[in-house]
Amino acid sequence: RCVVLPSGYLIFFKVSGSNPLLMVFQMVFQLFFYFSCKIQVITDLISVLTEDEALGKTGRLKPKTLEIEADCKNGSTKWLEINASLFRDPETNISRIIGVTRDISEKKGLKKEKEKMVIQLQQAQKMEAIGTLAGGIAHDFNNILSAIIGYTELVLDEIKKDTLQYKNLQEILVAGNRAKNLVQQILMFSRQADQEQIPFQVKLVVKEVLKMLRASIPSTIEIDQSVKSNALVMGDSTQVHQVIMNLCTNAAHAMAENGGVLTVSLSDAELDSEFCSNHPGLSPGQYIILTVTDTGHGMSPDVLKQIFDPFFTTKEKGTGTGMGLSVVHGIVNSHQGKIFAYSEAGEGTSFRVFLPIVTRRFTPENKIEKPIPTGTERILFIDDERVIVNMGKQMLGSLGYDVVPRTNGVEALDLFKAQIDLFDLVITDMTMPHLTGDALARELFKIRSDIPIIVCSGFSARMDEKEALATGIQAFITKPILKRDLAETVRAVLDKRKRTGGGD
């Protein structure tokens, strides 16, 4: 017998028959929930309900609750919760069963969604943690790089280009700029730095990467490419180059031992709301889809869910940092895109990168490198790092400027108060003891509202470029300081002051 309640519960009981449990479960599945269920599934359930019961025990046995997933006749699946009590007769045979079953598919779905949200929150917290770490080291590291790059540029200006010393110094400069880009990538990963946003063809970047890759990977790895998209995306082509190179290099590593096929495809797609609902983070619209697939050893589910975690790596100690895919994840997100990974152990791995397409037209700019600008104005240069102050004095001095250096914001403020018309420009570090760069700027504006100020920063959580410009600061330079960047910024600020009537 069974009674169906309006709430969706089913109360069932059985008092006779050669196998009452089997008959009851068949009734529950087939009559109420319309499930097709194999006899083996039902007998397994009977075994669970009767396990751990002492032989010979009579009367009502301890009730048990089970959650099972079963297939519907229409192809879908449902979750059922069954709570049943068994009764044995004096001969210990099952004589009756009384129980309740209900459809808990919605409840299970909500639980699964909650677990998914918890995982996403944990992932976000991990990203925030590495972001905090990245911001903490960026300031000091960029100061060090400022000295390495800056002094190298100064010495290069004094050495003939056809000498061995010049070539060696160029290598130092190249290494310094690589380190500079590395810091920027870490900040990008943690979403604490902005990149230059311009439209570009991903197709050209893919072809460049594959050309470089063919010369560096084993001949046992075949490259199969299908690059069909001519669309533009908005972003930094150098960073997207890094994304593609990282994914392809990882794929090659996975096939290094036995060879295989590296498949790279680029196509356009119009994503609808149904697709986006199954791919969190995407919104309906036009996208470029970059797919990188290998036929390597694949990944287990446990490894797959950690691949974008900071410092997670499956490579041997000393051969990987665990930052590659974390940085890839950060770069893709900073381009308003999403990346998804698919893999099974022994079946290879596939990454799909979605980047929104730029639909409006752009006219490319032709950039021609001009001579480094010079000047003769007097500049107050402040940084708490003496090595940076000395470098700045030499660098600007070599361009013709009269530089007055200070390593303390308070001392610089006192000097400015004593001679308010002495300086044409102030350049200050942001993060300094006693008086920070933004606080110094506010005090200087109180004394002389028209004084142009440039802020230099390795990294500061206090103020970014947008916030700095909103306070009246004329320009914001990110360390490490490059000679051309500094020269062009200084000249632009001083010339603007002259045009607006702030100088002679």
XYZ file of C-alpha atoms in Angstrom:
504
model
C 0.000 0.000 0.000
C 1.094 3.591 -0.484
C -0.324 7.035 0.184
C 0.768 10.072 -1.844
C 0.662 13.354 0.091
C 0.245 16.807 -1.537
C 3.642 17.800 -0.145
C 5.326 15.277 -2.413
C 5.946 12.686 0.301
C 5.084 9.055 -0.298
C 4.173 6.908 2.718
C 4.445 3.210 1.978
C 4.019 -0.042 3.851
C 3.975 -3.757 3.084
C 2.907 -6.621 5.291
C 3.244 -9.799 3.243
C 4.975 -11.388 0.278
C 8.062 -13.448 -0.354
C 10.262 -10.358 -0.747
C 8.400 -7.369 0.708
C 11.336 -4.936 0.379
C 11.792 -5.735 -3.291
C 8.111 -5.247 -3.973
C 7.982 -2.002 -2.019
C 10.936 -0.416 -3.807
C 9.608 -1.516 -7.191
C 6.323 0.122 -6.284
C 8.060 3.331 -5.155
C 10.223 3.576 -8.242
C 7.778 2.484 -10.932
C 4.404 3.719 -9.727
C 5.196 6.995 -7.962
C 8.432 8.365 -9.389
C 8.233 6.554 -12.749
C 11.792 5.341 -12.562
C 13.247 2.426 -14.428
C 15.418 0.713 -11.841
C 17.424 -2.485 -12.139
C 16.800 -5.277 -9.638
C 20.473 -5.059 -8.591
C 20.002 -1.470 -7.410
C 17.017 -2.463 -5.306
C 18.720 -5.480 -3.761
C 21.712 -3.299 -2.943
C 19.377 -0.953 -1.091
C 17.878 -3.844 0.826
C 21.375 -4.894 1.857
C 22.136 -1.409 3.165
C 18.903 -1.209 5.142
C 19.491 -4.560 6.817
C 23.227 -4.261 7.459
C 24.612 -4.125 10.996
C 21.448 -5.715 12.426
C 22.100 -8.565 14.869
C 20.960 -11.946 13.639
C 17.913 -13.202 15.436
C 16.657 -9.763 16.418
C 12.885 -9.493 16.185
C 10.345 -6.680 16.206
C 10.974 -3.226 14.725
C 14.523 -2.601 13.582
C 16.316 0.741 13.754
C 15.074 3.077 10.969
C 17.558 4.191 8.338
C 17.685 7.037 5.851
C 19.165 6.629 2.391
C 19.815 9.034 -0.456
C 19.935 7.459 -3.900
C 20.203 8.710 -7.474
C 18.075 6.923 -10.044
C 17.390 7.262 -13.760
C 14.040 8.483 -15.013
C 12.345 6.857 -17.958
C 12.658 10.150 -19.861
C 16.451 10.133 -19.513
C 16.784 12.583 -16.630
C 17.904 11.719 -13.105
C 16.317 12.254 -9.706
C 17.539 12.111 -6.143
C 15.341 10.249 -3.630
C 15.476 10.214 0.137
C 14.092 7.016 1.670
C 13.447 6.579 5.384
C 12.291 3.080 6.265
C 11.750 0.833 9.269
C 11.800 -2.944 9.000
C 9.917 -5.445 11.138
C 10.906 -9.077 11.677
C 8.671 -11.886 12.849
C 9.700 -14.374 15.581
C 11.476 -16.402 12.915
C 13.553 -13.236 12.042
C 11.975 -12.989 8.611
C 11.055 -9.512 7.357
C 7.329 -9.269 7.922
C 6.579 -5.582 7.298
C 8.092 -2.329 6.152
C 6.874 1.156 6.857
C 8.586 4.156 5.350
C 8.556 7.517 3.658
C 10.244 8.581 0.448
C 10.449 11.978 -1.218
C 12.049 13.666 -4.208
C 14.999 15.748 -2.939
C 16.450 16.648 -6.348
C 15.954 20.380 -5.759
C 17.530 20.161 -2.306
C 20.524 18.275 -3.693
C 20.841 20.823 -6.479
C 20.921 23.694 -3.989
C 23.494 21.848 -1.890
C 25.656 21.245 -4.951
C 25.369 24.903 -5.934
C 26.329 25.947 -2.404
C 29.380 23.667 -2.501
C 30.303 25.167 -5.855
C 30.005 28.689 -4.442
C 32.183 27.719 -1.476
C 34.848 26.407 -3.849
C 34.659 29.624 -5.892
C 34.967 31.686 -2.710
C 38.001 29.683 -1.621
C 39.540 30.205 -5.060
C 38.889 33.948 -4.830
C 40.471 34.043 -1.375
C 43.556 32.256 -2.705
C 43.806 34.785 -5.531
C 43.435 37.627 -3.031
C 46.181 36.130 -0.862
C 48.671 35.940 -3.713
C 47.598 39.435 -4.737
C 48.463 40.765 -1.305
C 51.812 39.002 -1.484
C 52.452 40.375 -4.963
C 51.673 43.922 -3.910
C 53.873 43.585 -0.856
C 56.981 42.597 -2.788
C 56.403 44.735 -5.880
C 57.428 48.060 -4.323
C 60.797 46.857 -3.008
C 61.538 44.726 -6.041
C 60.770 47.548 -8.464
C 63.100 49.851 -6.529
C 65.867 47.283 -6.979
C 65.068 46.989 -10.677
C 65.059 50.782 -11.010
C 68.678 50.828 -9.875
C 69.705 47.889 -12.085
C 68.025 49.223 -15.217
C 68.686 52.904 -14.554
C 72.400 52.660 -13.848
C 72.818 50.276 -16.778
C 71.250 52.854 -19.084
C 73.545 55.539 -17.681
C 76.663 53.459 -18.324
C 75.475 52.499 -21.820
C 75.370 56.202 -22.691
C 79.110 56.406 -21.947
C 80.304 53.303 -23.842
C 80.850 52.780 -27.546
C 78.321 50.462 -29.132
C 80.868 48.220 -30.851
C 82.550 47.092 -27.613
C 82.133 43.865 -25.644
C 81.282 45.900 -22.538
C 78.359 47.487 -24.367
C 77.015 44.081 -25.411
C 77.354 42.738 -21.867
C 75.502 45.725 -20.454
C 72.781 45.227 -23.044
C 72.310 41.692 -21.708
C 71.924 43.107 -18.193
C 69.337 45.547 -19.518
C 67.441 42.756 -21.271
C 67.428 40.669 -18.070
C 66.283 43.682 -16.049
C 63.379 44.296 -18.408
C 62.408 40.621 -18.214
C 62.308 40.933 -14.439
C 60.243 44.112 -14.820
C 57.746 42.246 -16.987
C 57.653 39.385 -14.481
C 56.649 41.731 -11.653
C 54.015 43.268 -13.907
C 52.673 39.818 -14.766
C 52.382 38.894 -11.094
C 50.526 42.131 -10.415
C 48.340 41.442 -13.441
C 47.608 37.974 -12.117
C 46.510 39.474 -8.818
C 44.570 42.160 -10.725
C 46.446 44.975 -9.022
C 47.904 46.491 -12.161
C 46.506 47.810 -15.417
C 47.802 47.066 -18.875
C 47.700 49.034 -22.110
C 44.433 48.244 -23.851
C 44.570 48.354 -27.646
C 42.760 46.298 -30.315
C 44.794 43.534 -31.960
C 44.371 40.326 -33.962
C 44.823 37.206 -31.859
C 45.400 35.336 -35.124
C 48.757 37.057 -35.614
C 49.831 36.246 -32.059
C 48.902 32.569 -32.471
C 50.902 32.270 -35.688
C 53.926 33.941 -34.085
C 53.805 31.587 -31.094
C 53.496 28.470 -33.255
C 56.402 29.593 -35.426
C 58.595 29.989 -32.337
C 57.309 26.758 -30.822
C 58.034 24.581 -33.853
C 61.745 25.299 -33.493
C 61.846 24.413 -29.799
C 59.669 21.317 -29.309
C 60.616 17.728 -30.278
C 59.898 16.561 -33.825
C 57.836 13.719 -32.321
C 55.151 16.281 -31.505
C 52.957 17.173 -34.471
C 51.325 20.618 -34.557
C 47.820 20.728 -36.023
C 46.515 24.279 -36.372
C 43.202 25.708 -37.486
C 43.288 29.505 -37.228
C 40.086 30.835 -38.775
C 39.337 34.025 -36.845
C 40.306 37.464 -38.130
C 38.537 39.269 -35.302
C 40.061 41.846 -32.962
C 40.140 41.767 -29.178
C 40.954 44.612 -26.801
C 43.974 44.103 -24.589
C 47.718 43.592 -24.437
C 49.081 41.407 -27.241
C 52.260 40.667 -25.265
C 50.262 39.176 -22.421
C 48.049 37.153 -24.747
C 51.271 35.928 -26.384
C 52.331 34.710 -22.943
C 49.000 32.923 -22.434
C 49.260 31.048 -25.735
C 52.938 30.227 -25.266
C 52.344 28.931 -21.738
C 49.448 26.680 -22.767
C 51.336 25.308 -25.782
C 54.529 24.757 -23.790
C 52.638 22.884 -21.068
C 50.995 20.756 -23.753
C 54.386 19.963 -25.290
C 55.775 18.988 -21.882
C 52.861 16.574 -21.408
C 53.814 14.818 -24.670
C 57.602 15.074 -24.396
C 58.149 11.402 -23.553
C 55.932 9.658 -26.091
C 55.182 12.372 -28.630
C 51.695 13.223 -29.813
C 49.602 15.917 -31.448
C 49.317 19.530 -30.310
C 46.099 20.996 -31.695
C 45.628 24.765 -31.682
C 42.456 26.309 -33.049
C 41.064 29.836 -33.150
C 37.467 30.509 -34.092
C 34.625 32.980 -33.590
C 31.413 32.172 -31.770
C 28.200 33.844 -30.681
C 27.531 32.693 -27.107
C 23.915 32.529 -25.987
C 22.502 32.688 -22.469
C 22.134 28.908 -22.197
C 25.822 28.362 -22.977
C 26.861 31.106 -20.551
C 24.740 29.648 -17.757
C 26.831 26.474 -18.032
C 30.101 28.439 -18.185
C 30.229 30.775 -15.159
C 31.802 34.167 -15.790
C 30.756 34.486 -19.428
C 28.073 36.829 -20.753
C 26.179 36.429 -24.027
C 27.942 37.992 -27.004
C 30.657 37.510 -29.626
C 33.871 35.790 -28.563
C 37.097 34.444 -29.961
C 37.668 30.888 -28.737
C 41.266 29.708 -28.476
C 41.565 25.955 -27.934
C 44.841 24.223 -27.073
C 44.654 20.420 -26.884
C 47.285 17.737 -26.337
C 47.295 13.944 -26.436
C 49.470 13.624 -23.348
C 48.984 11.879 -20.034
C 46.061 14.036 -18.903
C 45.124 14.936 -15.337
C 43.104 13.394 -12.550
C 40.060 15.297 -11.213
C 41.995 16.259 -8.060
C 44.827 17.770 -10.105
C 42.454 19.434 -12.565
C 40.657 21.430 -9.887
C 43.960 22.863 -8.597
C 45.756 23.798 -11.809
C 44.987 27.530 -11.544
C 46.008 27.691 -7.877
C 49.100 29.796 -7.113
C 52.272 27.722 -6.728
C 50.524 24.434 -7.582
C 52.629 22.300 -9.909
C 52.932 18.644 -10.876
C 56.473 19.104 -12.160
C 59.539 17.911 -10.313
C 61.185 20.242 -7.827
C 63.281 22.836 -9.594
C 61.516 22.457 -12.957
C 58.363 24.456 -12.279
C 57.191 27.333 -10.097
C 53.459 26.711 -10.199
C 52.930 30.308 -11.344
C 52.419 29.657 -15.079
C 48.729 28.793 -15.189
C 47.984 31.145 -12.291
C 49.386 34.023 -14.338
C 47.485 32.777 -17.402
C 44.297 32.791 -15.341
C 44.943 36.360 -14.206
C 45.756 37.632 -17.702
C 42.636 36.083 -19.226
C 40.444 37.557 -16.491
C 42.027 40.992 -16.944
C 40.951 40.811 -20.602
C 37.324 40.196 -19.502
C 37.696 36.603 -20.655
C 37.479 33.156 -19.089
C 39.552 29.994 -19.329
C 38.287 26.442 -18.829
C 40.242 23.195 -18.593
C 39.083 19.707 -19.559
C 41.082 16.562 -18.896
C 41.018 12.918 -17.887
C 43.933 10.792 -16.774
C 45.433 9.123 -19.824
C 43.187 11.029 -22.235
C 45.042 14.314 -22.773
C 44.096 17.864 -21.827
C 42.261 20.714 -23.504
C 42.144 24.403 -22.556
C 39.558 26.792 -23.979
C 40.089 30.544 -23.704
C 37.170 32.896 -24.391
C 37.987 36.542 -25.214
C 35.315 39.114 -26.148
C 35.514 40.419 -29.709
C 35.844 44.148 -30.412
C 33.002 45.088 -32.743
C 33.836 48.759 -33.473
C 36.502 49.820 -35.985
C 39.898 51.230 -35.007
C 42.558 53.072 -36.973
C 46.053 51.788 -36.112
C 48.635 54.332 -34.953
C 52.078 54.533 -36.515
C 54.556 55.048 -33.692
C 57.884 56.609 -34.658
C 60.578 56.708 -31.989
C 61.716 60.277 -31.433
C 64.927 61.554 -29.833
C 64.861 61.639 -26.030
C 63.705 65.149 -25.016
C 65.893 67.367 -22.829
C 65.518 70.534 -20.740
C 67.138 73.007 -18.357
C 64.495 73.430 -15.634
C 65.170 72.904 -11.924
C 63.631 69.744 -10.432
C 63.191 68.672 -6.801
C 63.636 64.861 -6.774
C 62.566 62.921 -3.639
C 62.917 59.208 -2.862
C 63.734 57.491 0.423
C 66.103 55.114 -1.426
C 69.448 56.903 -1.835
C 70.388 54.691 -4.775
C 67.246 55.861 -6.607
C 67.890 59.514 -5.751
C 71.445 59.354 -7.097
C 70.270 57.582 -10.227
C 67.499 60.116 -10.827
C 69.914 63.015 -10.373
C 72.363 61.537 -12.889
C 69.668 60.533 -15.361
C 67.923 63.916 -15.395
C 71.248 65.734 -15.171
C 72.428 63.971 -18.328
C 69.373 65.440 -20.052
C 70.302 68.978 -19.009
C 68.079 69.457 -15.955
C 69.218 71.004 -12.671
C 68.275 68.409 -10.053
C 68.074 68.952 -6.286
C 67.832 65.528 -4.561
C 66.299 64.678 -1.176
C 65.766 61.334 0.608
C 63.201 62.587 3.105
C 59.771 64.026 2.389
C 59.812 66.303 5.435
C 63.186 67.795 4.451
C 61.935 68.314 0.906
C 58.856 70.125 2.202
C 60.964 72.417 4.406
C 63.214 73.236 1.453
C 60.223 74.023 -0.734
C 58.687 76.271 1.941
C 61.934 78.225 2.205
C 62.133 78.850 -1.550
C 58.690 78.407 -3.065
C 59.672 79.762 -6.504
C 62.944 77.831 -6.795
C 61.563 74.715 -8.496
C 59.810 74.169 -11.811
C 58.828 70.579 -11.047
C 58.678 68.092 -8.163
C 59.192 64.338 -8.642
C 58.425 62.229 -5.569
C 58.232 58.594 -4.579
C 54.876 57.437 -3.213
C 55.808 55.103 -0.355
C 58.156 56.894 2.055
C 58.486 57.041 5.856
C 57.392 60.147 7.796
C 55.631 61.749 4.822
C 54.199 59.768 1.901
C 54.189 61.064 -1.652
C 50.477 61.855 -1.754
C 50.649 63.641 1.613
C 53.665 65.644 0.418
C 51.786 66.619 -2.744
C 48.856 67.951 -0.700
C 51.204 70.090 1.417
C 53.001 71.426 -1.655
C 49.712 72.406 -3.297
C 48.774 74.374 -0.161
C 51.984 76.381 -0.514
C 51.928 76.736 -4.297
C 48.889 75.465 -6.146
C 50.485 75.639 -9.612
C 53.539 73.473 -8.883
C 53.563 70.460 -11.245
C 54.140 67.155 -9.435
C 55.042 63.719 -10.799
C 54.626 60.660 -8.564
C 56.802 57.546 -9.006
C 55.720 54.268 -7.445
C 56.924 50.679 -7.410
C 53.511 49.701 -6.104
C 51.145 51.415 -3.722
C 47.828 50.328 -2.303
C 47.284 53.961 -1.240
C 46.887 55.474 -4.681
C 46.844 54.430 -8.328
C 47.302 56.599 -11.413
C 43.628 57.516 -11.732
C 43.408 58.604 -8.104
C 46.684 60.524 -8.350
C 45.559 62.531 -11.371
C 42.253 63.311 -9.666
C 44.129 65.091 -6.840
C 45.926 67.437 -9.233
C 49.135 65.433 -9.621
C 50.281 65.869 -13.223
C 51.681 62.407 -13.975
C 52.193 58.950 -12.480
C 55.275 56.865 -13.354
C 55.449 53.172 -12.491
C 58.842 51.888 -11.393
C 61.285 50.661 -12.494
C 62.084 54.048 -14.013
C 63.239 53.937 -17.630
C 65.193 56.893 -18.967
C 62.983 57.494 -21.996
C 59.766 57.219 -19.991
C 61.059 59.662 -17.382
C 62.381 62.122 -19.972
C 59.179 62.152 -22.022
C 56.947 62.487 -18.968
C 58.992 65.330 -17.467
C 59.056 67.214 -20.766
C 55.317 66.743 -21.339
C 54.435 68.037 -17.855
C 56.719 71.068 -18.122
C 55.514 71.942 -21.629
C 51.892 71.692 -20.514
C 52.631 74.126 -17.680
C 54.119 76.589 -20.147
C 51.126 76.312 -22.488
C 48.700 77.017 -19.650
C 50.658 80.071 -18.511
C 52.304 78.510 -15.471
C 55.878 79.194 -16.552
C 58.065 81.682 -18.358
